PDB file of C-alpha atoms in Angstrom:
ATOM      1  CA  GLN A 259      -0.007  -3.740  18.910  1.00 92.00           C
ATOM      2  CA  LEU A 260      -0.875  -3.173  15.263  1.00 96.00           C
ATOM      3  CA  GLN A 261       1.602  -4.576  12.771  1.00 97.00           C
ATOM      4  CA  LEU A 262       1.801  -4.257   8.994  1.00 98.00           C
ATOM      5  CA  GLN A 263       3.886  -6.500   6.769  1.00 98.00           C
ATOM      6  CA  GLU A 264       4.600  -5.962   3.091  1.00 98.00           C
ATOM      7  CA  SER A 265       5.136  -8.923   0.796  1.00 98.00           C
ATOM      8  CA  GLY A 266       5.824  -9.445  -2.875  1.00 97.00           C
ATOM      9  CA  PRO A 267       8.639  -9.897  -5.386  1.00 97.00           C
ATOM     10  CA  GLY A 268      11.841  -7.970  -4.869  1.00 96.00           C
ATOM     11  CA  LEU A 269      12.621  -7.863  -8.584  1.00 98.00           C
ATOM     12  CA  VAL A 270      10.291  -6.821 -11.403  1.00 98.00           C
ATOM     13  CA  LYS A 271      11.110  -6.547 -15.095  1.00 98.00           C
ATOM     14  CA  PRO A 272      10.603  -3.260 -16.958  1.00 98.00           C
ATOM     15  CA  SER A 273       7.133  -2.850 -18.513  1.00 97.00           C
ATOM     16  CA  GLU A 274       5.660  -5.483 -16.169  1.00 98.00           C
ATOM     17  CA  THR A 275       3.353  -4.992 -13.179  1.00 98.00           C
ATOM     18  CA  LEU A 276       4.603  -4.540  -9.625  1.00 98.00           C
ATOM     19  CA  SER A 277       2.256  -6.256  -7.173  1.00 98.00           C
ATOM     20  CA  LEU A 278       2.568  -5.936  -3.414  1.00 98.00           C
ATOM     21  CA  THR A 279       0.376  -6.994  -0.505  1.00 98.00           C
ATOM     22  CA  CYS A 280       0.209  -5.605   3.010  1.00 98.00           C
ATOM     23  CA  THR A 281      -1.047  -7.895   5.765  1.00 98.00           C
ATOM     24  CA  VAL A 282      -2.489  -6.315   8.891  1.00 97.00           C
ATOM     25  CA  SER A 283      -2.288  -8.000  12.283  1.00 96.00           C
ATOM     26  CA  GLY A 284      -3.184  -6.924  15.809  1.00 95.00           C
ATOM     27  CA  GLY A 285      -6.131  -4.822  14.673  1.00 93.00           C
ATOM     28  CA  SER A 286      -9.065  -4.603  12.305  1.00 93.00           C
ATOM     29  CA  ILE A 287      -8.682  -3.492   8.701  1.00 95.00           C
ATOM     30  CA  SER A 288     -12.405  -2.673   8.713  1.00 95.00           C
ATOM     31  CA  ASN A 289     -12.222  -0.059  11.457  1.00 92.00           C
ATOM     32  CA  SER A 290     -14.059   2.957  10.087  1.00 92.00           C
ATOM     33  CA  HIS A 291     -11.595   5.387  11.675  1.00 93.00           C
ATOM     34  CA  TYR A 292      -8.630   4.338   9.571  1.00 95.00           C
ATOM     35  CA  TYR A 293      -7.331   4.356   6.029  1.00 96.00           C
ATOM     36  CA  TRP A 294      -4.570   2.284   4.479  1.00 97.00           C
ATOM     37  CA  GLY A 295      -1.836   3.765   2.345  1.00 98.00           C
ATOM     38  CA  TRP A 296       1.189   3.044   0.224  1.00 98.00           C
ATOM     39  CA  ILE A 297       4.292   5.247   0.288  1.00 98.00           C
ATOM     40  CA  ARG A 298       7.568   4.646  -1.503  1.00 98.00           C
ATOM     41  CA  GLN A 299      11.151   5.840  -1.130  1.00 98.00           C
ATOM     42  CA  PRO A 300      13.561   5.686  -4.086  1.00 97.00           C
ATOM     43  CA  PRO A 301      17.163   4.928  -3.142  1.00 96.00           C
ATOM     44  CA  GLY A 302      18.733   7.897  -1.374  1.00 94.00           C
ATOM     45  CA  LYS A 303      15.616  10.021  -1.814  1.00 95.00           C
ATOM     46  CA  GLY A 304      12.582  11.145   0.129  1.00 95.00           C
ATOM     47  CA  LEU A 305       9.135   9.725   0.741  1.00 97.00           C
ATOM     48  CA  GLU A 306       6.509   9.726  -2.016  1.00 97.00           C
ATOM     49  CA  TRP A 307       2.789   9.159  -1.514  1.00 97.00           C
ATOM     50  CA  ILE A 308       1.335   6.582  -3.900  1.00 98.00           C
ATOM     51  CA  GLY A 309      -2.244   6.279  -2.726  1.00 97.00           C
ATOM     52  CA  THR A 310      -4.774   5.309  -0.095  1.00 97.00           C
ATOM     53  CA  ILE A 311      -7.629   2.836   0.225  1.00 97.00           C
ATOM     54  CA  TYR A 312     -10.525   2.637   2.668  1.00 96.00           C
ATOM     55  CA  TYR A 313     -11.947  -0.684   3.831  1.00 96.00           C
ATOM     56  CA  THR A 314     -15.009  -0.092   1.615  1.00 95.00           C
ATOM     57  CA  GLY A 315     -12.749  -0.031  -1.436  1.00 94.00           C
ATOM     58  CA  ASN A 316     -12.716   3.728  -1.972  1.00 96.00           C
ATOM     59  CA  THR A 317      -9.354   4.783  -3.384  1.00 97.00           C
ATOM     60  CA  TYR A 318      -7.304   7.962  -3.705  1.00 96.00           C
ATOM     61  CA  TYR A 319      -4.221   8.047  -5.905  1.00 97.00           C
ATOM     62  CA  ASP A 320      -1.360  10.444  -6.534  1.00 96.00           C
ATOM     63  CA  PRO A 321      -2.222  12.202  -9.816  1.00 95.00           C
ATOM     64  CA  SER A 322       1.206  11.499 -11.310  1.00 95.00           C
ATOM     65  CA  LEU A 323       0.735   7.735 -10.841  1.00 97.00           C
ATOM     66  CA  LYS A 324      -3.024   7.488 -11.260  1.00 97.00           C
ATOM     67  CA  SER A 325      -2.885   6.072 -14.797  1.00 97.00           C
ATOM     68  CA  ARG A 326      -0.717   3.150 -13.663  1.00 98.00           C
ATOM     69  CA  VAL A 327      -1.918   2.430 -10.107  1.00 98.00           C
ATOM     70  CA  SER A 328      -4.689   0.365  -8.663  1.00 98.00           C
ATOM     71  CA  MET A 329      -5.340  -0.708  -5.088  1.00 98.00           C
ATOM     72  CA  SER A 330      -7.676  -3.250  -3.576  1.00 98.00           C
ATOM     73  CA  VAL A 331      -8.633  -4.507  -0.136  1.00 97.00           C
ATOM     74  CA  ASP A 332      -9.600  -7.965   1.114  1.00 97.00           C
ATOM     75  CA  THR A 333     -11.123  -7.534   4.558  1.00 96.00           C
ATOM     76  CA  SER A 334     -11.509 -11.291   5.118  1.00 96.00           C
ATOM     77  CA  LYS A 335      -7.767 -11.754   4.778  1.00 97.00           C
ATOM     78  CA  LYS A 336      -6.944  -8.419   6.462  1.00 97.00           C
ATOM     79  CA  GLN A 337      -4.901  -7.461   3.442  1.00 98.00           C
ATOM     80  CA  PHE A 338      -4.683  -4.576   1.013  1.00 98.00           C
ATOM     81  CA  SER A 339      -2.745  -4.570  -2.228  1.00 98.00           C
ATOM     82  CA  LEU A 340      -0.936  -2.341  -4.673  1.00 98.00           C
ATOM     83  CA  ASN A 341      -0.564  -2.862  -8.416  1.00 98.00           C
ATOM     84  CA  LEU A 342       1.698  -0.560 -10.417  1.00 98.00           C
ATOM     85  CA  ARG A 343       1.661  -1.201 -14.154  1.00 98.00           C
ATOM     86  CA  SER A 344       4.282  -0.579 -16.832  1.00 98.00           C
ATOM     87  CA  VAL A 345       7.128  -0.107 -14.387  1.00 98.00           C
ATOM     88  CA  THR A 346      10.466   1.454 -15.252  1.00 98.00           C
ATOM     89  CA  ALA A 347      13.718   1.853 -13.377  1.00 98.00           C
ATOM     90  CA  ALA A 348      12.268   5.024 -11.848  1.00 98.00           C
ATOM     91  CA  ASP A 349       9.870   2.824  -9.857  1.00 98.00           C
ATOM     92  CA  THR A 350      12.762   1.174  -8.013  1.00 98.00           C
ATOM     93  CA  ALA A 351      12.195   1.974  -4.355  1.00 98.00           C
ATOM     94  CA  VAL A 352      11.427   0.724  -0.882  1.00 98.00           C
ATOM     95  CA  TYR A 353       7.656   0.435  -0.681  1.00 98.00           C
ATOM     96  CA  TYR A 354       5.921   0.985   2.656  1.00 98.00           C
ATOM     97  CA  CYS A 355       2.361   0.260   3.658  1.00 98.00           C
ATOM     98  CA  ALA A 356       0.909   2.310   6.484  1.00 98.00           C
ATOM     99  CA  ARG A 357      -2.248   2.985   8.461  1.00 97.00           C
ATOM    100  CA  HIS A 358      -3.419   6.557   8.692  1.00 96.00           C
ATOM    101  CA  THR A 359      -6.257   8.646   9.942  1.00 91.00           C
ATOM    102  CA  LYS A 360      -8.198  11.025   7.721  1.00 87.00           C
ATOM    103  CA  SER A 361      -9.725  14.122   9.233  1.00 85.00           C
ATOM    104  CA  ARG A 362     -10.300  17.795   8.535  1.00 84.00           C
ATOM    105  CA  GLY A 363      -6.618  18.144   9.373  1.00 86.00           C
ATOM    106  CA  GLY A 364      -5.579  15.729   6.668  1.00 90.00           C
ATOM    107  CA  TYR A 365      -3.751  12.425   6.829  1.00 93.00           C
ATOM    108  CA  ASN A 366      -1.617  11.248   9.761  1.00 94.00           C
ATOM    109  CA  TYR A 367       0.418   8.066   9.364  1.00 97.00           C
ATOM    110  CA  GLU A 368       0.433   6.269  12.723  1.00 96.00           C
ATOM    111  CA  TYR A 369       1.739   2.818  11.859  1.00 97.00           C
ATOM    112  CA  TRP A 370       4.179   1.754   9.159  1.00 98.00           C
ATOM    113  CA  GLY A 371       5.298  -1.584   7.792  1.00 98.00           C
ATOM    114  CA  GLN A 372       9.005  -2.330   7.741  1.00 98.00           C
ATOM    115  CA  GLY A 373       9.150  -1.747   3.984  1.00 98.00           C
ATOM    116  CA  ILE A 374      10.000  -3.973   1.045  1.00 98.00           C
ATOM    117  CA  SER A 375      12.728  -3.197  -1.472  1.00 98.00           C
ATOM    118  CA  VAL A 376      11.653  -3.539  -5.095  1.00 98.00           C
ATOM    119  CA  THR A 377      14.100  -3.271  -7.974  1.00 98.00           C
ATOM    120  CA  VAL A 378      12.982  -2.839 -11.573  1.00 98.00           C
ATOM    121  CA  SER A 379      15.546  -4.449 -13.833  1.00 97.00           C
ATOM    122  CA  SER A 380      15.757  -6.957 -16.630  1.00 96.00           C
TER     123      SER A 380
ATOM    124  CA  GLN B 179      10.998  18.232  -6.463  1.00 82.00           C
ATOM    125  CA  SER B 180       8.987  17.800  -3.271  1.00 90.00           C
ATOM    126  CA  VAL B 181       5.846  19.842  -2.664  1.00 93.00           C
ATOM    127  CA  LEU B 182       7.074  20.679   0.840  1.00 97.00           C
ATOM    128  CA  THR B 183      10.555  22.216   1.076  1.00 97.00           C
ATOM    129  CA  GLN B 184      13.034  21.262   3.779  1.00 98.00           C
ATOM    130  CA  PRO B 185      16.744  22.090   4.158  1.00 98.00           C
ATOM    131  CA  PRO B 186      18.831  19.103   3.036  1.00 97.00           C
ATOM    132  CA  SER B 187      20.872  19.101   6.219  1.00 98.00           C
ATOM    133  CA  VAL B 188      21.250  20.630   9.666  1.00 98.00           C
ATOM    134  CA  SER B 189      23.760  19.970  12.415  1.00 97.00           C
ATOM    135  CA  GLY B 190      24.348  20.694  16.053  1.00 97.00           C
ATOM    136  CA  ALA B 191      26.492  19.714  18.984  1.00 97.00           C
ATOM    137  CA  PRO B 192      25.214  17.501  21.791  1.00 97.00           C
ATOM    138  CA  GLY B 193      22.999  19.464  24.143  1.00 97.00           C
ATOM    139  CA  GLN B 194      22.230  22.175  21.615  1.00 97.00           C
ATOM    140  CA  ARG B 195      18.911  23.118  20.022  1.00 98.00           C
ATOM    141  CA  VAL B 196      18.236  22.749  16.320  1.00 98.00           C
ATOM    142  CA  THR B 197      15.237  23.526  14.164  1.00 98.00           C
ATOM    143  CA  ILE B 198      14.143  22.068  10.846  1.00 98.00           C
ATOM    144  CA  SER B 199      11.868  24.107   8.620  1.00 98.00           C
ATOM    145  CA  CYS B 200       9.160  22.882   6.270  1.00 98.00           C
ATOM    146  CA  THR B 201       7.742  25.330   3.734  1.00 98.00           C
ATOM    147  CA  GLY B 202       4.576  24.684   1.808  1.00 98.00           C
ATOM    148  CA  SER B 203       1.890  26.730   0.085  1.00 97.00           C
ATOM    149  CA  SER B 204      -1.684  27.895   0.306  1.00 97.00           C
ATOM    150  CA  SER B 205      -2.946  24.508  -0.886  1.00 97.00           C
ATOM    151  CA  ASN B 206      -1.393  22.530   1.957  1.00 97.00           C
ATOM    152  CA  ILE B 207       0.103  24.012   5.138  1.00 97.00           C
ATOM    153  CA  GLY B 208      -1.315  27.459   4.386  1.00 97.00           C
ATOM    154  CA  ALA B 209      -4.775  25.947   3.957  1.00 96.00           C
ATOM    155  CA  GLY B 210      -4.672  24.880   7.584  1.00 95.00           C
ATOM    156  CA  TYR B 211      -3.912  21.205   7.131  1.00 96.00           C
ATOM    157  CA  ASP B 212      -1.943  19.506   9.881  1.00 96.00           C
ATOM    158  CA  VAL B 213       1.805  19.071   9.628  1.00 97.00           C
ATOM    159  CA  ASN B 214       3.214  15.775  10.839  1.00 97.00           C
ATOM    160  CA  TRP B 215       6.865  14.906  11.358  1.00 98.00           C
ATOM    161  CA  TYR B 216       8.612  11.559  11.043  1.00 98.00           C
ATOM    162  CA  GLN B 217      12.059  10.388  12.068  1.00 98.00           C
ATOM    163  CA  GLN B 218      13.830   7.823   9.915  1.00 98.00           C
ATOM    164  CA  LEU B 219      16.948   6.039  11.077  1.00 96.00           C
ATOM    165  CA  PRO B 220      19.088   4.395   8.365  1.00 91.00           C
ATOM    166  CA  GLY B 221      17.528   1.241   7.001  1.00 92.00           C
ATOM    167  CA  THR B 222      14.323   1.574   9.012  1.00 96.00           C
ATOM    168  CA  ALA B 223      10.759   2.711   8.415  1.00 98.00           C
ATOM    169  CA  PRO B 224       9.705   6.248   9.328  1.00 98.00           C
ATOM    170  CA  ARG B 225       8.656   6.680  12.941  1.00 97.00           C
ATOM    171  CA  PRO B 226       5.896   9.154  13.862  1.00 97.00           C
ATOM    172  CA  LEU B 227       7.394  12.031  15.847  1.00 97.00           C
ATOM    173  CA  ILE B 228       4.879  14.894  15.811  1.00 97.00           C
ATOM    174  CA  SER B 229       1.251  14.850  14.692  1.00 94.00           C
ATOM    175  CA  GLY B 230      -1.314  17.585  14.296  1.00 92.00           C
ATOM    176  CA  ASP B 231       1.369  20.306  14.192  1.00 90.00           C
ATOM    177  CA  ASN B 232       2.586  19.901  17.786  1.00 95.00           C
ATOM    178  CA  ASN B 233       1.381  16.654  19.397  1.00 95.00           C
ATOM    179  CA  ARG B 234       3.807  13.946  20.452  1.00 96.00           C
ATOM    180  CA  PRO B 235       2.759  10.292  20.204  1.00 94.00           C
ATOM    181  CA  SER B 236       3.320   8.195  23.284  1.00 93.00           C
ATOM    182  CA  GLY B 237       6.990   7.458  23.819  1.00 94.00           C
ATOM    183  CA  VAL B 238       8.380  10.494  22.000  1.00 97.00           C
ATOM    184  CA  PRO B 239      10.550  12.599  24.321  1.00 96.00           C
ATOM    185  CA  ASP B 240       9.429  16.143  25.058  1.00 95.00           C
ATOM    186  CA  ARG B 241      12.726  17.344  23.565  1.00 97.00           C
ATOM    187  CA  PHE B 242      10.838  17.225  20.250  1.00 98.00           C
ATOM    188  CA  SER B 243       8.266  19.906  19.487  1.00 97.00           C
ATOM    189  CA  GLY B 244       6.475  21.270  16.452  1.00 97.00           C
ATOM    190  CA  SER B 245       5.033  24.607  15.431  1.00 97.00           C
ATOM    191  CA  LYS B 246       3.255  26.093  12.433  1.00 96.00           C
ATOM    192  CA  SER B 247       2.707  29.582  11.077  1.00 96.00           C
ATOM    193  CA  GLY B 248       1.260  30.581   7.747  1.00 96.00           C
ATOM    194  CA  THR B 249       2.614  28.328   5.019  1.00 97.00           C
ATOM    195  CA  SER B 250       5.504  26.972   7.095  1.00 98.00           C
ATOM    196  CA  ALA B 251       6.149  24.638   9.984  1.00 98.00           C
ATOM    197  CA  SER B 252       9.138  23.814  12.138  1.00 98.00           C
ATOM    198  CA  LEU B 253      10.440  20.909  14.156  1.00 98.00           C
ATOM    199  CA  ALA B 254      12.586  21.822  17.152  1.00 98.00           C
ATOM    200  CA  ILE B 255      14.872  19.422  18.950  1.00 98.00           C
ATOM    201  CA  THR B 256      16.397  20.529  22.238  1.00 98.00           C
ATOM    202  CA  GLY B 257      19.154  18.845  24.235  1.00 97.00           C
ATOM    203  CA  LEU B 258      20.529  17.135  21.135  1.00 98.00           C
ATOM    204  CA  GLN B 259      21.679  13.566  21.627  1.00 97.00           C
ATOM    205  CA  ALA B 260      23.740  11.300  19.417  1.00 96.00           C
ATOM    206  CA  GLU B 261      20.712   9.048  18.934  1.00 96.00           C
ATOM    207  CA  ASP B 262      18.843  11.926  17.269  1.00 97.00           C
ATOM    208  CA  GLU B 263      21.068  11.628  14.215  1.00 97.00           C
ATOM    209  CA  ALA B 264      18.583  10.653  11.498  1.00 97.00           C
ATOM    210  CA  ASN B 265      16.547  11.919   8.571  1.00 98.00           C
ATOM    211  CA  TYR B 266      13.446  13.954   9.371  1.00 98.00           C
ATOM    212  CA  TYR B 267      10.432  14.376   7.094  1.00 98.00           C
ATOM    213  CA  CYS B 268       7.472  16.707   7.272  1.00 98.00           C
ATOM    214  CA  GLN B 269       4.130  15.704   5.775  1.00 98.00           C
ATOM    215  CA  SER B 270       0.802  17.389   5.177  1.00 97.00           C
ATOM    216  CA  TYR B 271      -2.296  17.147   2.999  1.00 97.00           C
ATOM    217  CA  ASP B 272      -2.656  19.035  -0.258  1.00 96.00           C
ATOM    218  CA  ARG B 273      -6.123  19.954  -1.461  1.00 95.00           C
ATOM    219  CA  SER B 274      -5.011  20.441  -5.056  1.00 95.00           C
ATOM    220  CA  LEU B 275      -3.569  16.930  -5.187  1.00 93.00           C
ATOM    221  CA  SER B 276      -6.227  15.492  -2.885  1.00 93.00           C
ATOM    222  CA  GLY B 277      -3.594  13.519  -1.059  1.00 95.00           C
ATOM    223  CA  SER B 278      -0.501  13.468   1.080  1.00 97.00           C
ATOM    224  CA  VAL B 279       2.612  15.485   0.386  1.00 97.00           C
ATOM    225  CA  PHE B 280       6.024  15.038   1.960  1.00 98.00           C
ATOM    226  CA  GLY B 281       9.083  17.197   2.358  1.00 97.00           C
ATOM    227  CA  GLY B 282      12.329  16.085   0.761  1.00 97.00           C
ATOM    228  CA  GLY B 283      13.799  15.229   4.135  1.00 97.00           C
ATOM    229  CA  THR B 284      16.489  16.784   6.331  1.00 98.00           C
ATOM    230  CA  LYS B 285      19.536  14.915   7.540  1.00 98.00           C
ATOM    231  CA  LEU B 286      20.428  15.837  11.105  1.00 98.00           C
ATOM    232  CA  THR B 287      24.062  15.381  12.072  1.00 98.00           C
ATOM    233  CA  VAL B 288      25.058  15.481  15.734  1.00 97.00           C
ATOM    234  CA  LEU B 289      28.605  16.829  15.801  1.00 94.00           C
TER     235      LEU B 289
END
């Protein structure tokens, strides 16, 4: 059974960089059928797409975050990562990593990590 | 403001049928992209409920079904049970954004 686990600091200071890692177990991160995404959920609010990375390193970002986001993948460690620069309180959220398919029909998120709560505060 | 629009809340008595709507536009649902639905219980990660408009992943009861028409989609839940009380999110792909879009979520209350 595929499992994803987010890790990283739970508290980040304003203007600094939020860095999270997702570790994949029970399956290959290099499987050509799948993509790896980050989604966040501010407290009491809905889900927001942050971006997606393919095992080759190709990335796709939400336009509203594109200037501050970068993602990377380390296939040897079966990990992919998220960096979000110049954070503010508005970036406080639960951050989820997920595996999804990409087809003519779009994206379908099949597996989700449990989520990690990140607070931006001094 | 979410790209996909859902009602903030719906409710129903045990055993009843409820539907949750998801309205998009010509750049997402109306463009023919799949609509997927997720169930989120408090404090947990979203759980896939419906994929590809109307397909249930293994383990999802057939009380849950999805449909799509034009720029909108719907999730129907029949034979409501107390355990169905949760937040429900629709999701699709948007060609203008070149990425995923989600609805704002609908809280289902079982009376």
